[in-house]
Structures are given as structure tokens and as C-alpha cells.
Coordinates of C-alpha atoms and ligand atoms in Angstrom, one line a residue:
M1 CA 91.3 63.3 182.3
K2 CA 93.6 65.2 180.3
D3 CA 96.2 62.4 180.2
E4 CA 93.4 59.8 179.4
I5 CA 92.4 62.0 176.2
R6 CA 95.8 62.7 175.1
N7 CA 97.0 60.2 172.4
K8 CA 93.6 58.9 171.8
V9 CA 92.7 58.6 168.2
A10 CA 89.7 60.3 166.8
L11 CA 88.2 59.8 163.3
I12 CA 86.1 62.8 162.2
T13 CA 84.1 62.8 158.9
G14 CA 83.4 65.8 157.2
A15 CA 86.8 67.5 158.7
T16 CA 87.1 69.8 155.5
S17 CA 84.6 72.3 156.7
G18 CA 82.4 73.9 159.2
I19 CA 81.8 71.6 162.3
G20 CA 84.2 68.9 161.5
R21 CA 87.1 71.2 160.6
A22 CA 86.3 73.0 164.2
T23 CA 86.2 69.9 165.8
A24 CA 89.5 68.7 164.5
L25 CA 91.1 72.2 165.6
E26 CA 89.8 71.8 169.1
F27 CA 90.7 68.0 169.7
S28 CA 94.0 69.0 168.4
K29 CA 94.5 71.4 171.2
H30 CA 94.2 68.5 173.5
G31 CA 96.7 66.2 171.9
I32 CA 94.0 63.9 170.3
N33 CA 95.3 62.0 167.5
L34 CA 93.5 62.6 164.5
I35 CA 92.0 60.7 161.2
L36 CA 90.6 63.7 159.0
C37 CA 88.2 62.5 156.5
G38 CA 86.4 64.3 153.5
R39 CA 86.4 64.3 149.9
R40 CA 88.4 67.3 149.1
Q41 CA 91.8 66.3 149.6
E42 CA 93.4 69.9 149.2
R43 CA 91.6 70.9 152.3
L44 CA 92.5 67.7 154.1
D45 CA 96.2 68.6 153.4
S46 CA 96.1 72.1 154.5
L47 CA 94.3 71.1 157.7
K48 CA 96.8 68.3 158.3
A49 CA 99.8 70.9 157.7
T50 CA 98.1 73.2 160.2
L51 CA 97.5 70.6 163.0
E52 CA 100.9 68.7 162.6
S53 CA 102.6 70.9 165.1
S54 CA 100.0 69.8 167.7
T55 CA 99.3 66.2 167.2
N56 CA 99.6 63.2 164.8
V57 CA 97.3 63.6 161.9
H58 CA 96.3 61.1 159.0
T59 CA 93.9 61.9 156.2
L60 CA 91.5 59.8 154.5
N61 CA 89.7 60.8 151.4
F62 CA 86.4 58.9 150.7
D63 CA 82.9 59.6 149.9
V64 CA 80.7 58.2 152.7
R65 CA 78.3 57.1 150.0
N66 CA 80.6 54.6 148.7
K67 CA 80.5 51.5 151.1
V68 CA 83.4 49.7 149.6
G69 CA 85.4 52.9 149.5
V70 CA 84.7 53.5 153.1
L71 CA 85.6 50.0 154.1
E72 CA 88.9 50.2 152.2
A73 CA 89.7 53.6 153.6
I74 CA 89.3 52.3 157.1
T75 CA 91.1 49.1 156.5
S76 CA 94.1 51.0 154.9
L77 CA 94.9 52.9 158.1
P78 CA 98.6 52.6 159.2
E79 CA 99.1 50.6 162.6
S80 CA 99.4 53.7 164.8
F81 CA 95.9 55.0 163.7
K82 CA 94.1 51.6 163.4
T83 CA 92.7 51.7 167.0
I84 CA 89.9 54.3 166.8
D85 CA 88.5 55.4 170.2
I86 CA 86.3 58.3 169.1
L87 CA 84.2 58.4 166.0
I88 CA 82.7 61.8 165.1
N89 CA 79.9 61.0 162.4
N90 CA 79.5 64.6 161.2
A91 CA 79.8 64.2 157.4
G92 CA 76.3 65.5 155.9
N93 CA 74.3 68.2 154.4
A94 CA 71.1 69.5 153.0
Y95 CA 70.3 69.8 149.3
G96 CA 67.4 72.0 148.4
K97 CA 64.5 73.2 150.4
D98 CA 61.5 72.5 148.4
P99 CA 58.0 71.4 149.1
I100 CA 57.5 67.7 149.0
Q101 CA 55.6 67.8 145.7
T102 CA 58.2 69.5 143.9
G103 CA 61.2 67.9 145.5
N104 CA 64.1 67.1 143.5
L105 CA 65.0 63.1 143.4
D106 CA 68.6 63.7 143.2
D107 CA 68.7 66.0 146.3
W108 CA 66.5 63.4 148.4
D109 CA 69.0 60.6 147.2
A110 CA 72.1 62.8 148.3
M111 CA 70.5 63.4 151.8
I112 CA 69.4 59.9 152.5
D113 CA 72.6 58.3 151.0
I114 CA 75.0 60.8 152.8
N115 CA 73.3 61.7 156.0
V116 CA 71.9 58.3 156.8
K117 CA 73.6 55.5 154.9
G118 CA 77.0 57.3 154.9
L119 CA 76.7 57.3 158.8
L120 CA 75.8 53.7 158.7
Y121 CA 78.7 52.7 156.5
V122 CA 81.2 54.5 158.6
S123 CA 79.9 53.2 161.9
K124 CA 79.8 49.9 160.4
A125 CA 83.5 49.8 159.3
I126 CA 84.7 50.9 162.9
T127 CA 82.1 49.6 165.5
P128 CA 83.5 46.0 165.5
Q129 CA 86.7 46.9 166.7
M130 CA 85.0 48.7 169.4
T131 CA 83.0 45.9 170.5
E132 CA 85.9 43.8 170.6
R133 CA 87.8 46.0 172.7
Q134 CA 84.7 46.9 174.8
S135 CA 85.4 50.6 174.6
G136 CA 84.7 53.5 172.2
H137 CA 82.7 56.7 171.9
I138 CA 80.5 57.5 168.9
I139 CA 78.9 61.1 168.4
N140 CA 76.5 61.4 165.7
I141 CA 75.6 64.9 164.7
G142 CA 72.1 65.2 164.2
S143 CA 70.2 68.4 164.3
L144 CA 67.3 70.4 165.6
A145 CA 65.7 69.4 162.1
G146 CA 65.5 65.8 163.4
K147 CA 63.4 66.7 166.5
E148 CA 61.2 69.2 164.7
V149 CA 60.0 69.3 161.1
Y150 CA 59.7 72.5 159.3
P151 CA 58.2 73.8 156.1
K152 CA 60.3 72.6 153.0
G153 CA 62.6 70.5 155.4
N154 CA 61.0 67.2 154.6
V155 CA 63.7 64.8 153.8
Y156 CA 66.5 66.7 155.4
C157 CA 64.5 66.5 158.5
A158 CA 63.6 62.9 157.9
S159 CA 67.3 62.0 157.5
K160 CA 68.2 63.8 160.7
A161 CA 65.3 62.0 162.4
A162 CA 66.9 58.9 161.2
V163 CA 70.1 60.0 162.8
L164 CA 68.5 60.4 165.9
S165 CA 67.0 56.9 165.9
I166 CA 70.2 55.1 164.8
T167 CA 72.0 57.0 167.8
E168 CA 69.4 55.5 170.1
G169 CA 69.6 52.0 168.5
M170 CA 73.4 52.2 168.8
R171 CA 73.2 53.1 172.5
I172 CA 71.1 50.2 173.2
D173 CA 73.0 47.7 171.0
L174 CA 76.3 48.8 172.1
N175 CA 75.3 49.1 175.8
P176 CA 76.8 45.5 176.6
F177 CA 80.0 46.7 175.5
G178 CA 80.4 49.8 177.4
I179 CA 80.6 52.0 174.4
K180 CA 79.1 55.6 174.9
V181 CA 76.9 57.0 172.2
C182 CA 75.8 60.6 171.9
A183 CA 73.8 62.7 169.5
V184 CA 74.6 66.6 169.2
N185 CA 71.7 68.3 167.7
P186 CA 72.5 72.0 166.7
G187 CA 70.2 74.8 165.4
M188 CA 71.5 77.0 163.1
V189 CA 75.1 77.0 162.6
E190 CA 77.1 79.4 160.3
T191 CA 79.0 77.2 158.1
E192 CA 79.1 76.1 154.3
F193 CA 75.9 74.3 155.0
S194 CA 73.7 76.8 153.3
E195 CA 75.9 77.3 150.3
V196 CA 75.8 73.6 149.7
R197 CA 72.0 73.4 150.4
F198 CA 71.2 76.3 148.0
K199 CA 73.6 75.3 145.5
G200 CA 76.0 78.4 145.5
D201 CA 73.1 80.9 145.3
A202 CA 74.3 84.4 146.1
N203 CA 71.7 84.8 148.7
A204 CA 72.5 81.5 150.6
N205 CA 74.0 83.0 153.5
D206 CA 70.9 85.2 154.2
A207 CA 70.2 82.3 156.5
Y208 CA 72.7 83.6 158.9
K209 CA 71.7 87.3 158.7
G210 CA 70.0 89.7 161.3
Y211 CA 71.0 87.6 164.2
K212 CA 74.1 85.9 165.9
A213 CA 74.1 82.1 164.4
L214 CA 76.2 79.5 166.4
Q215 CA 79.7 79.3 165.2
S216 CA 81.4 75.8 164.3
D217 CA 83.6 76.4 167.4
D218 CA 80.7 76.5 169.6
I219 CA 79.7 72.9 168.5
A220 CA 83.2 71.8 168.6
E221 CA 83.7 72.9 172.3
I222 CA 80.4 71.0 173.1
I223 CA 81.7 67.9 171.4
Y224 CA 85.0 68.2 173.4
F225 CA 83.2 68.4 176.6
A226 CA 81.2 65.3 175.7
I227 CA 84.2 63.2 175.0
S228 CA 86.1 64.6 178.1
R229 CA 83.7 63.2 180.6
P230 CA 84.7 60.6 183.2
A231 CA 84.3 57.1 182.0
H232 CA 81.0 56.5 183.9
V233 CA 79.3 59.8 182.3
N234 CA 77.6 59.7 178.8
I235 CA 76.1 62.7 177.3
A236 CA 73.4 61.1 175.4
D237 CA 71.5 63.8 173.6
V238 CA 72.5 67.7 173.2
L239 CA 70.3 70.2 171.8
V240 CA 71.9 73.4 171.3
L241 CA 70.4 76.5 169.6
P242 CA 71.6 80.2 169.1
T243 CA 69.9 82.2 171.7
A244 CA 68.0 84.0 169.1
Q245 CA 66.3 80.8 167.8
A246 CA 63.4 79.3 169.7
S247 CA 62.6 76.6 167.2
S248 CA 63.2 75.8 163.5
T249 CA 61.1 78.7 162.3
I250 CA 61.2 81.1 165.1
I251 CA 64.4 83.3 165.2
K252 CA 64.6 86.7 166.7
K253 CA 66.1 88.8 163.8
S254 CA 66.9 92.4 163.8
K255 CA 64.9 94.7 161.5
Ligands
LIG1 P1 79.7 72.2 155.8 O1 78.9 72.2 154.5 O2 80.4 73.1 156.4 O3 80.4 70.8 155.9 C1 80.0 69.5 155.5 C2 81.1 68.3 155.6 O4 80.5 67.2 155.3 C3 82.2 68.8 154.7 O5 83.4 68.6 155.5 C4 81.9 67.9 153.5 O6 83.4 67.5 153.2 C5 81.4 66.6 154.4 N1 80.8 65.8 153.4 C6 79.5 66.1 152.6 N2 79.3 65.1 151.9 C7 80.1 64.2 151.8 C8 80.1 63.0 151.4 N3 79.4 62.4 150.5 N4 81.3 62.0 151.7 C9 82.1 62.6 152.6 N5 82.1 63.8 153.4 C10 81.1 64.4 153.0 O7 78.3 71.8 157.0 P2 78.2 71.7 158.5 O8 79.5 71.7 159.1 O9 77.3 72.6 159.0 O10 77.7 70.4 158.6 C11 78.2 69.1 159.3 C12 77.2 68.5 160.2 O11 76.2 69.2 160.8 C13 76.0 67.9 159.1 O12 75.7 66.6 159.4 C14 75.0 68.7 159.1 O13 73.7 68.1 158.8 C15 74.8 69.1 160.5 N6 74.2 70.3 161.0 C16 74.6 71.5 160.6 C17 73.9 72.6 160.8 C18 74.0 74.0 160.4 O14 73.1 74.8 160.6 N7 75.2 74.2 159.7 C19 73.0 72.4 162.1 C20 72.4 71.2 162.3 C21 73.3 70.1 161.9 P3 83.8 67.2 151.5 O15 82.7 68.1 150.9 O16 85.3 67.8 151.5 O17 83.4 65.9 151.2
LIG2 C1 70.7 72.4 160.0 C2 69.7 73.4 160.4 O1 67.5 74.4 160.4 O2 68.7 74.6 158.5 O3 70.5 71.1 160.4 O4 67.7 72.5 159.2 S1 68.4 73.7 159.7

């Protein structure tokens, strides 16, 4: 298996932080060539510098909301990175945590545009080469929030429920082409997610206090496990929670 994985090309969206960054680090250990995507070029440059001694790295700076920009970025790839074997649709965030009646329209737009439409634009730019080659592996990062709605989660939960439906739709439509499609759905992972959601609020990271949240590495290892199974095995759907978390709203915290 190791030799099959080595030298494959993986494109990871949201590689500048959290789960995407950890996945890039994990993949680099196995010699997977990496296309690292995100909007913060300085972070892409610094991750590239860190990983370059282990594998080949190319960076792409684009906003997943910009459908023309997405297509141009993928089209611009140099020959050695053009054939994408593994797509990790990870870019995404929550914006705000408000009841539906006072929700912020810009937050709603951001979540639908990034988590749902962005994932679709990136997939649309890459899937045709996979169907043509009749091979490929797509991993969409969903969430526990896509399986279970929680108070004030409304639009974020809807965006992740959409990721689940899109994943299932992809698996059906891409079945004739032998393409693997998987959703990895984490519970609470300690990343910059809460800082973004609560817009830099000083208490944003309280979400991870009083228990041991999942770490980005935990998810990256699961993603690597999924992509390193034999050709006949597709890990289709994974729900992974911190041991302290039983559901979106039930978390055992120390006093
Ligand atoms: P982070 O905030 O740490 O990382 C989010 C990543 O998404 C960044 O690299 C960011 O890059 C990228 N991103 C955000 N918006 C855009 C955009 N418009 N265009 C391109 N890239 C974008 O959060 P996580 O690592 O936690 O989140 C990764 C995924 O995991 C998300 O889909 C999230 O919904 C999901 N998830 C997270 C959980 C958690 O508890 N943390 C639990 C379940 C799922 P940049 O800003 O440089 O563009
Ligand atoms: C991120 C986890 O519970 O904040 O998907 O929605 S949660």
C-alpha cells in the first residue's frame, strides 16, 4: 500500500489551519505530493517550506467562493501536479451562533457560499479528470452538525447536512467510474474554528475548556487511514467525537 500512496497527488482545501494543515503534515509523512490551498499566502508559503524536505508541494491561493478563481487556479497547475488523485474538501467555517430570528444575513451567506457552494466549485473543477481516468478519491469534511441540529446552529448545521447529501450524491453519480467518496464528520475539534465563528471574541476558545477536545491530528490520521485502504475498500462515512462528547449538546466537562 505504501508504494501505491507515495507519489500520488492530493489537493487539500483549507490547508492554512486546523484539520487541513494537519492533513497536509500527515500526508507529507507518506510521500504524498501536495497541493495546498487557502487564502492566506504567507501561511501557505510557511507550510510549503516546512514540508518540502519530505515531498513535492505546490500552493494555490484562491477563495472557494469565487467560481472563476477556483477554475483558474486548478487550470494553472503545473504538469506534475495536474493529475489529482485525492481531493480533500475541507475549507469551511461557521460564522456566528444566533437563533434563526436574529441571524446575520452575511453570516448565512458566508456559510452557504463557503461550506456548500465552495465545495461544489472545487469538486466541479476536479471531478471530470477523475471520471475520465476512472479513478480518484474524494473526502468531504462534514460534521456532527450535519447529522444533528443544535440550538443556534441552524444555518451552519444546514450547510453541513448539505455536505452529507452532496457526499451521498457524489458516491452514487461517481460509482460507475470507480471513484471513492467519503465524508468525515467530526465533533468538537480544537482549531481556529471557534475564533472564526465568534469573530475573535476573547472567550471563543471556551468551547474547548473543561474536557479534551479532538485535535486536528486525530482527524488527519483518520483521513490518512481512509485514503490508504486497498482499492476495493471505501470508508464511506465516519463520525468521530471526543470521548467526552455524546451529542452536539452533551459534553462531560470538569467542574
Ligand atoms: P480552521 O478555521 O482552523 O480552518 C478553516 C480553513 O478553511 C482555513 O485553512 C481557511 O483558510 C479555509 N477557508 C475558510 N474559508 C475559506 C474560503 N472562503 N476560501 C478558501 N479557504 C477557506 O477550522 P477547522 O480546521 O476546524 O475546519 C476545517 C473543516 O472542518 C471545516 O469544514 C469545518 O466546518 C469542519 N469541522 C470542524 C470542526 C471543529 O470543531 N473544528 C468539527 C466538524 C467539522 P484561509 O482562511 O487561509 O482561506
Ligand atoms: C463544528 C462542530 O459542534 O461547533 O462542526 O458545530 S460544532
